[in-house]
Coordinates of C-alpha atoms and ligand atoms in Angstrom, one line a residue:
M1 CA 119.4 101.9 108.4
S2 CA 116.9 99.5 109.9
W3 CA 116.8 95.9 108.7
I4 CA 114.2 96.8 106.0
D5 CA 113.7 100.2 104.4
Q6 CA 111.4 101.5 101.7
R7 CA 113.1 103.3 98.9
S8 CA 111.7 106.4 97.2
D9 CA 110.7 104.3 94.2
G10 CA 108.6 102.0 96.3
A11 CA 111.0 99.0 96.2
I12 CA 112.2 97.5 99.5
E13 CA 115.9 97.5 100.3
T14 CA 117.3 95.2 103.0
A15 CA 120.5 95.8 104.9
G16 CA 123.2 94.0 103.0
A17 CA 120.9 92.0 100.7
G18 CA 120.2 94.7 98.1
P19 CA 116.8 95.4 96.6
L20 CA 114.3 92.5 96.9
K21 CA 112.7 91.1 93.8
T22 CA 109.1 90.1 94.3
V23 CA 106.3 88.7 92.2
E24 CA 103.9 91.1 90.5
A25 CA 101.2 92.7 92.8
A26 CA 98.3 91.2 90.8
L27 CA 99.7 87.7 91.2
F28 CA 100.2 88.3 94.9
R29 CA 96.7 89.6 95.4
E30 CA 95.2 86.5 93.6
A31 CA 97.3 84.3 95.8
M32 CA 96.1 86.1 99.0
A33 CA 92.5 85.8 97.8
R34 CA 92.8 82.0 98.2
L35 CA 93.5 82.4 101.9
G36 CA 90.6 82.6 104.4
A37 CA 91.1 85.2 107.0
A38 CA 89.0 86.4 110.0
V39 CA 87.4 89.8 109.6
H40 CA 87.9 92.4 112.3
V41 CA 86.9 96.0 112.8
V42 CA 89.8 98.0 114.3
T43 CA 88.6 101.1 116.2
T44 CA 90.2 104.0 117.9
A45 CA 89.2 107.0 120.0
G46 CA 91.2 109.8 121.6
P47 CA 92.5 113.3 121.0
G48 CA 92.7 112.6 117.2
G49 CA 89.0 111.6 117.0
K50 CA 87.0 108.4 116.8
T51 CA 87.0 106.1 113.8
G52 CA 87.7 102.6 112.6
F53 CA 88.4 100.3 109.6
T54 CA 87.8 96.7 108.5
A55 CA 90.9 94.6 108.5
T56 CA 92.1 91.0 107.9
A57 CA 95.8 91.8 108.2
I58 CA 96.0 91.1 111.9
I59 CA 98.0 88.4 113.7
S60 CA 99.3 87.5 117.2
V61 CA 103.0 88.1 117.8
S62 CA 103.5 86.8 121.3
D63 CA 101.4 85.8 124.4
Q64 CA 103.9 87.2 127.0
P65 CA 103.6 90.1 126.7
A66 CA 100.3 89.7 124.8
T67 CA 101.0 91.4 121.5
L68 CA 99.1 91.8 118.3
L69 CA 100.3 93.1 114.9
V70 CA 97.9 95.3 112.8
C71 CA 98.6 96.5 109.2
L72 CA 97.0 99.7 108.0
N73 CA 97.3 101.3 104.5
R74 CA 98.8 104.8 105.0
Q75 CA 96.3 106.1 102.4
S76 CA 93.4 105.4 104.9
Q77 CA 91.8 108.3 106.6
V78 CA 92.1 106.3 109.8
M79 CA 95.9 106.6 109.7
P80 CA 96.4 110.2 111.1
V81 CA 93.7 109.5 113.8
L82 CA 95.4 106.3 114.9
Q83 CA 98.8 108.0 115.0
Q84 CA 97.5 110.7 117.5
N85 CA 95.5 108.3 119.6
N86 CA 98.1 105.5 120.0
V87 CA 95.3 103.1 121.1
L88 CA 93.1 100.7 119.2
C89 CA 90.6 97.9 119.7
V90 CA 90.5 94.8 117.5
N91 CA 86.9 93.6 117.3
T92 CA 86.6 90.1 115.7
L93 CA 83.2 90.0 113.8
G94 CA 80.6 87.3 114.2
A95 CA 79.2 85.5 111.1
G96 CA 76.2 87.8 110.8
E97 CA 78.1 91.1 110.8
A98 CA 79.0 91.5 107.1
E99 CA 77.1 94.8 107.1
I100 CA 79.3 96.3 109.8
A101 CA 82.4 95.0 107.9
D102 CA 81.2 96.9 104.8
I103 CA 80.5 100.1 106.7
F104 CA 84.0 100.1 108.2
A105 CA 85.6 99.2 104.9
G106 CA 84.2 102.5 103.5
R107 CA 81.9 100.6 101.0
T108 CA 78.7 102.4 102.0
G109 CA 79.9 106.0 102.0
I110 CA 79.7 106.4 105.8
F111 CA 82.8 107.9 107.4
M112 CA 84.6 108.5 110.7
E113 CA 82.3 108.7 113.8
E114 CA 79.1 108.1 111.7
R115 CA 80.2 104.5 111.4
F116 CA 79.4 103.9 115.0
K117 CA 75.7 104.5 114.5
H118 CA 75.6 100.9 113.5
G119 CA 76.0 98.2 116.2
Q120 CA 76.2 98.6 120.0
W121 CA 79.4 100.1 121.4
T122 CA 81.1 100.2 124.8
T123 CA 84.7 100.7 126.1
L124 CA 87.2 98.8 128.1
K125 CA 90.5 100.3 129.2
T126 CA 91.9 102.5 126.5
G127 CA 88.7 104.2 125.5
S128 CA 88.7 102.6 122.0
P129 CA 85.2 101.5 120.9
V130 CA 84.3 97.9 121.7
L131 CA 81.6 96.2 119.6
A132 CA 79.3 94.5 122.1
S133 CA 78.4 91.7 119.6
A134 CA 82.1 91.0 118.6
V135 CA 83.1 87.4 119.3
I136 CA 86.2 88.8 120.9
A137 CA 87.7 92.2 121.5
F138 CA 91.3 93.1 122.1
D139 CA 91.8 96.5 123.7
C140 CA 95.4 97.6 122.8
R141 CA 98.0 100.3 123.3
I142 CA 100.4 100.8 120.3
F143 CA 104.0 100.6 121.3
E144 CA 105.8 100.5 117.9
V145 CA 105.0 101.5 114.3
K146 CA 107.0 100.4 111.3
A147 CA 106.4 101.7 107.8
I148 CA 106.7 98.9 105.3
A149 CA 105.9 99.6 101.6
S150 CA 102.3 100.9 101.4
H151 CA 101.4 100.0 105.0
D152 CA 102.1 101.0 108.6
V153 CA 102.6 97.9 110.8
Y154 CA 101.4 98.5 114.4
F155 CA 102.7 96.5 117.3
C156 CA 100.1 96.5 120.0
A157 CA 100.2 95.6 123.7
V158 CA 96.9 93.9 124.7
E159 CA 95.7 95.6 127.8
A160 CA 92.2 94.1 128.1
I161 CA 90.0 91.4 126.4
R162 CA 86.2 91.2 126.3
Q163 CA 84.6 87.9 125.3
G164 CA 81.4 88.4 123.4
P165 CA 78.8 85.9 122.3
A166 CA 80.5 82.6 121.2
G167 CA 79.6 81.3 117.8
P168 CA 80.6 81.3 114.1
V169 CA 82.9 84.1 112.9
L170 CA 83.0 86.1 109.7
V171 CA 85.8 85.1 107.2
Y172 CA 86.9 86.7 104.0
H173 CA 87.7 84.1 101.3
E174 CA 87.8 84.4 97.5
R175 CA 86.7 88.0 97.8
A176 CA 83.5 87.1 99.7
Y177 CA 82.3 86.9 103.3
K178 CA 81.8 83.4 104.6
R179 CA 80.9 81.9 108.0
V180 CA 83.2 79.5 109.9
Ligands
FMN201 C1 87.6 92.2 104.1 C2 88.4 93.4 104.1 C3 89.7 93.4 104.7 C4 90.5 94.5 104.8 N1 91.7 94.4 105.4 C5 92.4 95.5 105.5 C6 93.6 95.5 106.3 O1 94.0 94.5 106.9 N2 94.4 96.7 106.3 C7 94.0 97.8 105.7 O2 94.7 98.8 105.7 N3 92.8 97.9 105.0 C8 92.0 96.8 104.9 N4 90.9 96.8 104.2 C9 90.4 98.1 103.6 C10 89.9 99.1 104.7 O3 88.9 98.5 105.4 C11 89.3 100.4 104.1 O4 89.0 100.2 102.8 C12 90.3 101.4 104.3 O5 90.4 101.7 105.6 C13 90.0 102.7 103.5 O6 88.8 103.2 103.9 P1 88.7 104.6 104.8 O7 89.8 105.5 104.3 O8 87.4 105.1 104.5 O9 88.9 104.1 106.2 C14 90.0 95.7 104.2 C15 88.8 95.7 103.6 C16 88.0 94.6 103.5 C17 86.6 94.7 102.9

């Protein structure tokens, strides 16, 4: 058994420590709404197809080797595509890009490749779409995936970086887009 495993009833079991008792989901979501977090569009392209999703659950793990962590809900239509492609690009959005954030969050009814009709796109090393207007883009290869509760946690090696126009970024705070 790995250090953490998900049980069939959804609870999390740790090796030796027994089932974990956590606060209710609603309380946790309210707490998380108080945090401000940068908004990114995570894209992928390859044999599984081309798509992307809006994400805030992204953090750096290490700078040597340069490693990012990305969390994706397994219910997302992006999940099977990402699993086949094994590459992704984290595009950090500028303050004026709330519309692209909504499109890639599935809030406008636009799906899969259609999402790329908005914005200007290029590629770096892995072939994942890179948003030209992104403040910064991290082109990554996935080297490990861990299923934790409802989400897959992707560990990603950063193979290339593109610096876009500097300036204020888009942040999600108290369930609204804000500029920082
Ligand atoms: C601001 C914001 C942040 C989000 N962060 C994440 C995230 O970190 N991980 C995730 O799996 N979904 C996140 N979502 C939800 C996804 O963007 C999207 O709703 C999900 O991929 C389902 O849509 P799809 O199946 O059409 O791709 C976020 C949505 C918004 C609006």
